[in-house]
Short mmCIF file of C-alpha atoms in Angstrom, two decimals:
data_model
loop_
_atom_site.label_atom_id
_atom_site.label_comp_id
_atom_site.label_asym_id
_atom_site.label_seq_id
_atom_site.Cartn_x
_atom_site.Cartn_y
_atom_site.Cartn_z
CA MET A 279 -0.16 -0.05 -0.02
CA GLY A 280 1.33 3.37 -1.01
CA LEU A 281 2.03 6.03 1.75
CA PRO A 282 0.03 9.05 1.96
CA THR A 283 1.49 12.37 0.46
CA ILE A 284 0.66 15.87 1.83
CA THR A 285 0.34 18.82 -0.67
CA PHE A 286 0.16 22.17 1.06
CA SER A 287 -1.87 24.99 -0.37
CA LEU A 288 -0.87 28.31 1.62
CA ALA A 289 -3.51 30.14 -0.54
CA LEU A 290 -6.41 28.19 0.51
CA GLY A 291 -5.06 26.79 3.89
CA THR A 292 -6.08 23.28 2.76
CA VAL A 293 -4.13 20.02 3.12
CA ILE A 294 -4.79 17.47 0.03
CA MET A 295 -3.78 13.85 0.66
CA GLU A 296 -2.50 11.45 -2.37
CA THR A 297 -0.62 8.44 -2.47
CA VAL A 298 2.98 7.74 -3.54
CA ASP A 299 4.95 4.61 -3.31
CA ASP A 300 8.02 6.11 -2.04
CA PHE A 301 8.89 9.60 -0.41
CA ASP A 302 12.39 9.21 -1.96
CA THR A 303 11.01 10.10 -5.62
CA ILE A 304 10.34 13.38 -4.23
CA ASP A 305 13.09 15.79 -5.43
CA VAL A 306 12.02 18.98 -3.91
CA GLU A 307 13.11 19.28 0.05
CA LEU A 308 10.96 21.55 1.90
CA ASP A 309 13.91 21.77 4.75
CA GLU A 310 11.67 22.70 7.48
CA PHE A 311 10.07 25.27 5.76
CA PHE A 312 7.07 25.45 8.06
CA LYS A 313 9.15 24.93 11.24
CA HIS A 314 11.22 27.95 11.19
CA LYS A 315 9.49 31.02 9.92
CA GLN A 316 11.81 33.74 9.20
CA ARG A 317 10.24 37.13 9.81
CA SER A 318 12.08 40.30 9.21
CA ARG A 319 11.68 42.78 12.26
CA CYS A 320 11.59 46.53 12.19
CA LYS A 321 11.45 49.18 14.71
CA ASP A 322 7.80 50.04 14.66
CA GLU A 323 5.81 47.50 16.78
CA PHE A 324 2.57 48.05 15.06
CA LEU A 325 4.03 46.98 11.68
CA ASN A 326 5.39 44.01 13.23
CA THR A 327 2.00 43.10 14.90
CA LEU A 328 0.46 43.31 11.26
CA THR A 329 3.17 41.05 9.79
CA ASP A 330 2.54 38.48 12.62
CA GLU A 331 -1.12 38.40 12.15
CA ALA A 332 -0.78 38.17 8.27
CA LEU A 333 1.53 35.10 8.58
CA ASP A 334 -0.48 33.37 11.34
CA GLU A 335 -3.47 33.29 8.98
CA CYS A 336 -1.43 31.59 6.18
CA THR A 337 -0.07 29.11 8.69
CA VAL A 338 -0.61 25.49 7.74
CA PRO A 339 -2.03 23.23 10.45
CA GLU A 340 0.54 20.55 11.68
CA ILE A 341 -0.23 17.08 9.97
CA ASN A 342 1.05 13.99 11.63
CA LEU A 343 1.68 10.92 9.11
CA ASN A 344 1.45 8.53 11.95
CA ASP A 345 -2.34 9.16 12.01
CA PHE A 346 -2.69 7.81 8.34
CA GLU A 347 -0.88 4.51 9.20
CA GLY A 348 -3.28 1.41 8.70
CA MET A 349 -5.55 3.63 6.44
CA SER A 350 -6.27 2.11 2.92
CA GLU A 351 -5.97 3.97 -0.10
CA ASP A 352 -9.57 4.31 -0.29
CA GLU A 353 -10.14 5.86 3.06
CA ALA A 354 -7.17 8.31 2.76
CA PRO A 355 -8.25 11.90 1.49
CA GLN A 356 -7.53 12.15 -2.10
CA GLU A 357 -7.44 15.07 -4.38
CA LYS A 358 -10.23 15.41 -6.99
CA GLN A 359 -9.40 13.72 -10.13
CA SER A 360 -10.19 15.08 -13.59
CA ASP A 361 -11.91 13.26 -16.07
CA SER A 362 -9.48 13.85 -18.98
CA GLU A 363 -8.52 11.04 -21.12
CA GLY A 364 -5.43 8.97 -20.56
CA GLU A 365 -4.96 10.10 -16.95
CA ASP A 366 -3.58 7.14 -14.47
CA GLU A 367 -5.22 7.47 -11.28
CA ASP A 368 -2.80 4.96 -9.61
CA LYS A 369 0.22 7.15 -10.24
CA LEU A 370 1.02 10.69 -8.70
CA GLN A 371 2.48 13.19 -11.13
CA PHE A 372 4.15 16.31 -9.88
CA GLN A 373 3.58 19.19 -12.02
CA TYR A 374 6.84 21.15 -11.75
CA SER A 375 7.12 24.68 -13.46
CA THR A 376 9.47 24.99 -16.42
CA HIS A 377 12.22 27.78 -16.90
CA ASP A 378 10.64 30.27 -19.40
CA LEU A 379 13.14 31.34 -21.68
CA LYS A 380 11.03 34.23 -23.47
CA VAL A 381 11.00 36.26 -19.93
CA LYS A 382 12.86 39.37 -20.20
CA TRP A 383 16.22 38.90 -18.36
CA ASN A 384 15.34 41.51 -15.53
CA ASN A 385 12.15 39.77 -14.68
CA MET A 386 13.82 36.56 -14.39
CA LYS A 387 13.57 34.96 -10.93
CA PRO A 388 14.41 31.20 -9.66
CA VAL A 389 11.68 29.47 -7.79
CA LEU A 390 11.85 26.30 -5.72
CA GLY A 391 11.05 23.26 -7.63
CA GLU A 392 11.72 24.77 -11.08
CA ARG A 393 13.27 22.79 -13.93
CA TYR A 394 15.91 23.91 -16.28
CA GLU A 395 17.65 22.23 -19.09
CA SER A 396 21.22 22.31 -17.59
CA PRO A 397 23.45 23.85 -14.99
CA HIS A 398 24.56 26.44 -17.35
CA GLN A 399 21.01 27.62 -17.89
CA LEU A 400 20.38 27.93 -14.34
CA LYS A 401 23.48 29.84 -13.67
CA LEU A 402 22.49 32.27 -16.39
CA CYS A 403 19.01 32.77 -14.51
CA PHE A 404 20.76 33.42 -11.36
CA THR A 405 23.18 36.15 -13.18
CA ASN A 406 20.11 37.93 -14.46
CA TYR A 407 18.50 37.79 -11.06
CA SER A 408 21.42 39.34 -9.11
CA LEU A 409 22.24 42.01 -11.62
CA SER A 410 18.44 43.00 -11.77
CA ARG A 411 17.89 43.02 -7.97
CA GLY A 412 21.41 44.21 -6.83
CA TYR A 413 22.04 41.49 -4.31
CA PRO A 414 25.48 39.90 -4.65
CA ILE A 415 25.66 35.97 -5.48
CA ARG A 416 28.65 33.49 -5.28
CA PHE A 417 28.40 30.08 -6.82
CA LYS A 418 30.38 28.21 -4.27
CA LYS A 419 29.71 24.80 -6.37
CA CYS A 420 29.18 24.89 -9.94
CA ASP A 421 29.74 21.94 -12.17
CA SER A 422 27.69 19.39 -14.44
CA VAL A 423 26.21 17.74 -11.34
CA ARG A 424 25.45 20.20 -8.86
CA LEU A 425 24.92 23.98 -8.06
CA LEU A 426 25.36 25.66 -4.94
CA ALA A 427 24.82 29.54 -4.73
CA VAL A 428 25.12 31.52 -1.65
CA CYS A 429 25.20 35.30 -0.88
CA ALA A 430 28.43 37.14 -1.69
CA SER A 431 28.17 39.76 1.06
CA ASP A 432 30.61 39.94 3.70
CA PRO A 433 29.99 37.46 6.43
CA GLU A 434 31.24 39.30 9.20
CA LYS A 435 28.71 42.33 8.60
CA PHE A 436 25.80 40.17 7.31
CA GLN A 437 25.01 36.70 8.02
CA CYS A 438 22.79 36.34 4.94
CA PRO A 439 20.74 33.05 4.85
CA PHE A 440 20.27 33.21 1.15
CA VAL A 441 21.12 29.77 -0.33
CA VAL A 442 20.09 27.66 -3.45
CA ARG A 443 20.97 23.93 -4.09
CA ALA A 444 20.23 22.14 -7.38
CA SER A 445 21.02 18.99 -9.00
CA TRP A 446 19.68 16.62 -11.36
CA MET A 447 16.17 15.09 -10.93
CA SER A 448 15.90 11.34 -10.53
CA THR A 449 12.83 10.82 -12.31
CA GLU A 450 13.70 12.94 -15.54
CA ARG A 451 16.62 14.49 -17.25
CA SER A 452 16.05 18.04 -15.73
CA PHE A 453 18.07 20.13 -13.43
CA GLN A 454 16.03 21.26 -10.71
CA ILE A 455 16.17 23.45 -7.69
CA LYS A 456 15.76 21.25 -4.58
CA LYS A 457 16.42 23.84 -1.90
CA MET A 458 16.05 27.45 -1.80
CA VAL A 459 16.33 30.25 1.15
CA GLU A 460 15.38 33.22 -0.90
CA GLN A 461 15.50 35.85 1.79
CA HIS A 462 18.53 38.39 1.84
CA THR A 463 19.27 40.25 4.98
CA CYS A 464 22.18 42.13 3.43
CA VAL A 465 22.14 45.34 1.53
CA ARG A 466 22.13 45.98 -2.17
CA ASN A 467 25.32 46.94 -3.23
CA PHE A 468 24.85 46.40 -7.14
CA ARG A 469 28.53 45.02 -7.30
CA SER A 470 27.90 41.88 -9.53
CA ALA A 471 30.55 42.93 -12.30
CA ASN A 472 32.11 39.41 -11.68
CA LEU A 473 29.09 37.69 -12.93
CA MET A 474 29.19 39.72 -16.12
CA ASP A 475 31.17 37.60 -18.61
CA ALA A 476 31.88 38.46 -22.02
CA THR A 477 29.13 36.22 -23.43
CA TRP A 478 26.61 37.74 -21.36
CA ILE A 479 27.54 41.35 -22.07
CA ALA A 480 27.71 40.39 -25.66
CA ARG A 481 24.07 39.27 -25.78
CA GLN A 482 22.81 42.25 -23.92
CA PHE A 483 24.63 44.53 -26.54
CA LEU A 484 23.54 42.43 -29.57
CA LYS A 485 20.96 44.85 -31.01
CA GLU A 486 22.95 47.68 -30.38
CA MET A 487 25.81 46.04 -32.01
CA ILE A 488 23.60 45.41 -35.15
CA ARG A 489 22.45 49.14 -35.22
CA LYS A 490 25.81 50.60 -34.67
CA PRO A 491 28.53 48.07 -35.47
CA ASN A 492 31.43 50.56 -34.68
CA VAL A 493 30.52 51.17 -31.26
CA LYS A 494 33.48 52.00 -28.85
CA CYS A 495 34.37 50.00 -25.85
CA LYS A 496 34.23 53.20 -23.65
CA GLU A 497 30.59 53.71 -24.84
CA MET A 498 29.62 50.28 -23.77
CA GLN A 499 31.42 50.77 -20.42
CA ALA A 500 29.38 54.03 -19.73
CA ILE A 501 25.99 52.10 -20.70
CA ILE A 502 26.79 49.34 -18.33
CA GLN A 503 27.50 51.99 -15.52
CA ARG A 504 24.22 53.62 -16.13
CA ARG A 505 22.14 50.75 -16.74
CA PHE A 506 23.57 48.27 -14.06
CA HIS A 507 25.52 50.48 -11.64
CA CYS A 508 28.59 47.93 -12.41
CA LYS A 509 32.03 48.84 -13.46
CA VAL A 510 33.71 46.45 -15.98
CA SER A 511 37.17 46.35 -17.41
CA TRP A 512 37.76 47.43 -20.93
CA SER A 513 39.47 44.00 -21.78
CA LYS A 514 36.13 42.20 -20.85
CA PHE A 515 34.27 44.54 -23.04
CA TYR A 516 36.56 44.18 -25.93
CA ARG A 517 36.19 40.41 -25.60
CA ALA A 518 32.44 40.89 -25.35
CA LYS A 519 32.44 43.01 -28.51
CA CYS A 520 34.47 40.35 -30.46
CA ARG A 521 31.85 37.76 -29.36
CA ALA A 522 28.98 40.03 -30.39
CA ILE A 523 30.48 40.21 -33.91
CA SER A 524 30.98 36.53 -34.17
CA LEU A 525 27.15 36.02 -33.05
CA ILE A 526 26.13 38.59 -35.92
CA ASP A 527 28.66 37.74 -38.64
CA GLY A 528 29.48 34.25 -37.69
CA LYS A 529 32.96 32.55 -36.93
CA LEU A 530 35.73 32.18 -39.50
CA SER A 531 35.32 28.54 -39.19
CA ASP A 532 31.48 28.82 -40.10
CA HIS A 533 32.69 30.85 -43.42
CA TYR A 534 35.46 28.66 -44.39
CA ALA A 535 34.97 26.59 -47.41
CA ASN A 536 31.09 27.14 -46.71
CA ALA A 537 30.28 28.00 -50.23
CA ILE A 538 31.57 24.68 -51.36
CA LYS A 539 29.71 22.71 -48.70
CA GLU A 540 26.50 24.44 -49.14
CA GLY A 541 26.87 24.28 -52.98
CA TRP A 542 27.07 20.51 -52.87
CA LYS A 543 24.03 20.30 -50.38
CA VAL A 544 21.78 22.41 -52.43
CA GLY A 545 22.79 21.95 -56.05
CA CYS A 546 24.59 18.69 -56.66
CA GLN A 547 23.70 15.04 -57.19
CA ARG A 548 23.95 12.76 -54.05
CA VAL A 549 27.16 11.07 -55.55
CA ILE A 550 30.63 11.31 -54.26
CA GLY A 551 33.65 9.97 -56.15
CA LEU A 552 36.64 8.97 -53.67
CA ASP A 553 40.35 8.50 -55.14
CA GLY A 554 43.48 8.06 -53.22
CA SER A 555 47.31 8.04 -53.40
CA GLU A 556 49.10 10.78 -51.37
CA LEU A 557 46.46 13.22 -52.42
CA LEU A 558 42.85 11.90 -51.23
CA THR A 559 40.06 13.73 -52.96
CA ALA A 560 36.18 13.55 -52.62
CA ILE A 561 34.69 14.82 -56.12
CA GLY A 562 30.94 15.52 -56.75
CA ARG A 563 28.84 15.87 -59.69
CA ASP A 564 26.55 19.11 -59.98
CA ALA A 565 23.17 19.32 -61.56
CA ASN A 566 24.68 19.87 -64.90
CA ASP A 567 26.98 16.72 -64.98
CA HIS A 568 29.92 18.69 -64.45
CA VAL A 569 32.92 18.09 -61.93
CA TYR A 570 32.37 19.67 -58.54
CA PRO A 571 35.51 19.12 -56.08
CA ILE A 572 34.56 18.84 -52.38
CA ALA A 573 37.53 18.22 -50.28
CA TRP A 574 40.91 17.35 -50.80
CA VAL A 575 43.92 16.33 -48.25
CA VAL A 576 47.41 15.51 -48.41
CA VAL A 577 48.54 12.28 -46.34
CA GLU A 578 51.77 10.52 -45.95
CA ILE A 579 50.36 7.24 -47.38
CA ASP A 580 47.29 5.83 -48.86
CA ASN A 581 46.08 3.53 -45.97
CA LYS A 582 43.10 2.46 -43.90
CA PRO A 583 43.61 4.70 -41.01
CA ASN A 584 43.99 7.88 -43.24
CA TRP A 585 40.95 7.01 -45.39
CA GLN A 586 38.69 6.49 -42.00
CA TRP A 587 40.18 9.97 -40.96
CA PHE A 588 39.18 11.71 -44.20
CA LEU A 589 35.87 10.08 -44.45
CA GLU A 590 34.65 10.89 -40.83
CA LEU A 591 35.62 14.57 -41.46
CA LEU A 592 33.76 14.50 -44.83
CA HIS A 593 30.76 12.86 -42.96
CA ASP A 594 30.53 15.36 -40.34
CA ASP A 595 31.35 18.48 -42.70
CA LEU A 596 28.46 17.42 -45.11
CA GLU A 597 26.43 15.96 -42.55
CA LEU A 598 25.76 12.76 -44.54
CA GLN A 599 23.74 10.89 -41.90
CA GLY A 600 25.38 7.60 -42.00
CA GLY A 601 24.95 7.85 -45.98
CA LEU A 602 21.37 7.64 -46.25
CA ASN A 603 20.21 8.33 -50.01
CA LEU A 604 24.04 8.64 -50.86
CA CYS A 605 26.02 6.97 -53.69
CA VAL A 606 29.85 6.56 -53.40
CA ILE A 607 32.03 5.52 -56.34
CA SER A 608 35.69 4.26 -55.69
CA ASP A 609 38.54 1.63 -56.70
CA GLN A 610 38.89 -1.54 -55.25
CA HIS A 611 41.18 -0.35 -52.37
CA LYS A 612 40.63 -2.97 -49.54
CA GLY A 613 40.98 -0.25 -46.82
CA LEU A 614 38.57 2.00 -48.32
CA LEU A 615 36.02 -0.36 -48.94
CA GLU A 616 36.15 -1.47 -45.28
CA ASP A 617 36.15 2.37 -44.10
CA VAL A 618 33.18 3.11 -46.03
CA LYS A 619 31.21 0.46 -44.38
CA VAL A 620 32.08 1.64 -40.93
CA VAL A 621 31.62 5.52 -41.65
CA LEU A 622 28.72 5.23 -44.11
CA PRO A 623 27.04 2.09 -43.09
CA HIS A 624 23.86 3.14 -45.15
CA VAL A 625 25.61 4.18 -48.39
CA GLU A 626 25.42 2.55 -51.78
CA HIS A 627 29.06 1.69 -52.55
CA ARG A 628 29.78 1.19 -56.27
CA GLN A 629 32.98 0.06 -57.60
CA CYS A 630 34.55 1.82 -60.73
CA ALA A 631 34.22 -0.59 -63.46
CA ARG A 632 37.24 0.81 -65.07
CA HIS A 633 39.33 -0.51 -62.34
CA VAL A 634 37.40 -3.84 -62.44
CA TYR A 635 38.03 -4.00 -66.27
CA ALA A 636 41.83 -3.00 -65.70
CA ASN A 637 42.25 -6.11 -63.47
CA PHE A 638 40.08 -8.33 -65.77
CA ARG A 639 42.19 -7.38 -68.75
CA LYS A 640 45.31 -8.79 -67.08
CA VAL A 641 44.12 -12.13 -67.55
CA PHE A 642 41.24 -12.07 -70.26
CA SER A 643 42.53 -9.52 -72.77
CA GLY A 644 41.17 -8.69 -76.35
CA ILE A 645 38.61 -6.72 -78.13
CA GLU A 646 35.82 -9.53 -77.66
CA PHE A 647 36.22 -9.54 -73.90
CA LYS A 648 36.39 -5.88 -73.79
CA ASN A 649 33.05 -5.57 -75.40
CA MET A 650 31.28 -8.30 -73.46
CA PHE A 651 32.41 -6.71 -70.26
CA TRP A 652 31.03 -3.19 -70.98
CA THR A 653 27.77 -4.74 -72.19
CA VAL A 654 27.34 -6.72 -68.96
CA ALA A 655 28.41 -3.51 -66.71
CA LYS A 656 25.68 -1.41 -68.52
CA SER A 657 22.93 -3.90 -68.63
CA THR A 658 19.86 -2.05 -67.17
CA VAL A 659 17.73 -5.34 -66.38
CA GLU A 660 18.31 -8.60 -64.61
CA GLY A 661 17.52 -10.66 -67.43
CA ASP A 662 20.12 -9.01 -69.80
CA PHE A 663 22.81 -9.16 -67.11
CA GLU A 664 22.26 -13.07 -66.79
CA LEU A 665 21.95 -13.31 -70.64
CA ASN A 666 25.21 -11.54 -71.31
CA MET A 667 26.98 -13.13 -68.42
CA GLU A 668 25.93 -16.59 -70.05
CA LYS A 669 27.55 -15.34 -73.39
CA ILE A 670 30.94 -14.87 -71.33
CA ARG A 671 30.62 -18.24 -69.93
CA GLU A 672 30.20 -20.11 -73.26
CA VAL A 673 33.43 -18.19 -74.42
CA ASN A 674 35.54 -18.90 -71.47
CA PRO A 675 33.96 -20.31 -68.18
CA ALA A 676 36.96 -18.78 -66.26
CA ALA A 677 36.23 -15.16 -67.45
CA TYR A 678 32.68 -15.84 -65.93
CA ASP A 679 34.02 -17.17 -62.52
CA HIS A 680 36.39 -14.10 -62.41
CA LEU A 681 33.48 -11.43 -62.91
CA MET A 682 31.18 -13.22 -60.45
CA ALA A 683 33.91 -13.30 -57.81
CA ARG A 684 34.18 -9.31 -58.14
CA GLU A 685 30.54 -8.62 -56.93
CA PRO A 686 28.69 -7.57 -59.87
CA LYS A 687 26.03 -5.70 -57.64
CA SER A 688 28.66 -2.94 -56.93
CA TRP A 689 29.60 -2.34 -60.61
CA CYS A 690 26.72 -3.19 -62.85
CA MET A 691 23.89 -0.80 -63.64
CA THR A 692 21.42 -3.57 -63.15
CA PHE A 693 21.50 -3.55 -59.28
CA PHE A 694 22.13 0.08 -58.81
CA LYS A 695 19.43 1.53 -56.58
CA SER A 696 16.72 3.80 -58.28
CA GLY A 697 16.25 7.44 -57.12
CA MET A 698 20.13 8.37 -57.17
CA ALA A 699 19.73 10.16 -60.53
CA CYS A 700 23.15 8.77 -61.22
CA GLU A 701 23.84 5.80 -63.95
CA ALA A 702 27.60 6.18 -63.90
CA VAL A 703 29.48 2.75 -63.59
CA GLU A 704 32.88 4.40 -63.53
CA ASN A 705 34.64 7.19 -61.40
CA ARG A 706 35.02 9.71 -64.09
CA MET A 707 34.59 12.51 -61.70
CA ALA A 708 37.83 11.97 -59.70
CA GLU A 709 39.75 10.89 -62.98
CA CYS A 710 38.77 14.07 -64.66
CA PHE A 711 40.02 16.22 -61.43
CA ASN A 712 43.13 14.30 -61.34
CA ALA A 713 43.86 15.41 -65.02
CA ILE A 714 43.05 18.88 -64.35
CA ILE A 715 45.57 19.27 -61.39
CA LEU A 716 48.23 16.86 -63.35
CA ASP A 717 50.58 19.81 -63.56
CA ALA A 718 50.02 21.20 -59.93
CA ARG A 719 50.77 17.59 -58.53
CA LYS A 720 54.33 18.00 -60.00
CA LYS A 721 54.97 21.25 -57.79
CA PRO A 722 56.14 21.57 -54.12
CA LEU A 723 53.27 20.90 -51.27
CA LEU A 724 52.26 24.58 -50.70
CA ALA A 725 52.54 25.57 -54.17
CA MET A 726 50.30 22.80 -55.33
CA LEU A 727 47.73 23.38 -52.67
CA GLU A 728 47.64 26.99 -53.77
CA GLU A 729 47.25 26.44 -57.16
CA ILE A 730 44.44 24.03 -56.45
CA ARG A 731 42.77 26.78 -54.53
CA LEU A 732 42.93 29.47 -57.26
CA TYR A 733 41.55 26.76 -59.62
CA MET A 734 38.73 26.29 -57.31
CA MET A 735 37.83 29.97 -56.98
CA GLU A 736 38.07 30.69 -60.59
CA MET A 737 35.84 27.45 -61.34
CA LEU A 738 33.09 28.51 -58.85
CA PHE A 739 33.00 31.92 -60.41
CA ASN A 740 32.69 30.86 -64.01
CA LEU A 741 30.10 28.22 -63.06
CA LYS A 742 28.20 30.89 -61.44
CA LYS A 743 28.56 33.29 -64.40
CA GLU A 744 27.46 30.79 -66.91
CA ALA A 745 24.38 29.56 -64.69
CA CYS A 746 23.26 33.32 -64.59
CA LYS A 747 22.74 32.96 -68.22
CA TRP A 748 20.40 29.83 -68.35
CA VAL A 749 16.82 30.79 -68.97
CA ASN A 750 15.20 27.60 -67.75
CA ASN A 751 15.26 26.07 -64.18
CA VAL A 752 16.60 22.88 -65.66
CA CYS A 753 20.35 22.70 -66.66
CA PRO A 754 21.16 22.35 -70.26
CA GLY A 755 22.89 18.85 -69.71
CA PRO A 756 19.81 17.05 -68.53
CA ILE A 757 17.79 18.72 -71.35
CA LYS A 758 20.35 17.72 -73.94
CA LYS A 759 19.84 14.03 -72.50
CA MET A 760 16.20 14.25 -72.70
CA ASP A 761 16.37 15.30 -76.07
CA GLU A 762 18.57 12.56 -77.16
CA PHE A 763 16.12 9.94 -75.48
CA ALA A 764 13.22 11.34 -77.53
CA PHE A 765 15.21 11.08 -80.67
CA ASP A 766 16.16 7.26 -79.79
CA ILE A 767 12.43 6.63 -79.10
CA ASN A 768 11.12 8.18 -82.29
#
């Protein structure tokens, strides 16, 4: 049988009984809230009498839990249950308030039992509360597990009882105020400049920085002095100004190579060609079937760890989501094949048919085998694939076994997924990029990278200039293909 839980209502002077299985699940500690009422005293006895009478009217009668021992759940007083659907009458649900971020900073006030997203959010609320009220607050403990805030006034002059304890809730992932003595017996000194960090000042001056980007730090100091009655150092204002500019315009890391990343996400096909050696490259294909270089890096050796590192960076920068609705084309590098399965488990990994044929030609050479291989690679239905493979078996059974051992599903068009808008069976994108930078690869490292950068800058500019001349929303390349298909059908 569950134990009765007491809910106090100071406004109505009532006591409501509900059942709960274990008192340890209650996170908020009242800590003798009603045993020791702290009443502020003044010299005027008449005001003291009025205050005592007002508090006595709100006094809650004492409740002895022993009186409810042996009482069944039906006999215990219960709160009136609502008739809403889905309500579980056997479970007690505590409705704690949630911190509202839309409240203006000078109206924020921490409340006992209030829930927060993280300790940092609660610390920000206390910072706003201290600066708006003028009472100094010091964070005695503040880490990822708990928060302890006390009054920062001189303990020899003022024995201020203000204290707040907060930690994570046991029933949900919320950071909650468990104990709070809100009363301050110290004086307001408005000396909380140490709580004003650069990030807080930057957010306060964000709108002013947008209206007046060239505002000086001295002007910001004067505004802080007039608005918050606090003095802040010039160096802190300088850091705050830099952070405000970064919030408005973004950081350098956000702008670096942002055009290439956004261009691939918005205007390119979901296909990436990978090529190795000492210069690892990831090449895309735009909507007009042109080469679109995405990323390149110089490594000491073309091995499995370097490919995994490169693919992880590519996955995070382009937000590939494990390779969903993505096609990757590469050679038969063993380490690369394994890394793609680990980093991009949902990707459609195609092997370049040109590399497959290069290995096939070493054993089975000749024009007849060449034509038969490319006929198999470009078969569009499974029936044609089986028929063409049977022709190879009739000529040479060993050639048939060789191709079947090379996983035809990864280089034959028959088994490609529909919806990728890419019928390529070879990695021409990466090979084309290697041919473009062939002269640059003969130069020293820094000169090579600088020449690649200049080529990319000119290429993106020329592509944009050419695209501005297009009349239709469809690129000329796909239009030309559709015209060819229409001509073949006729």
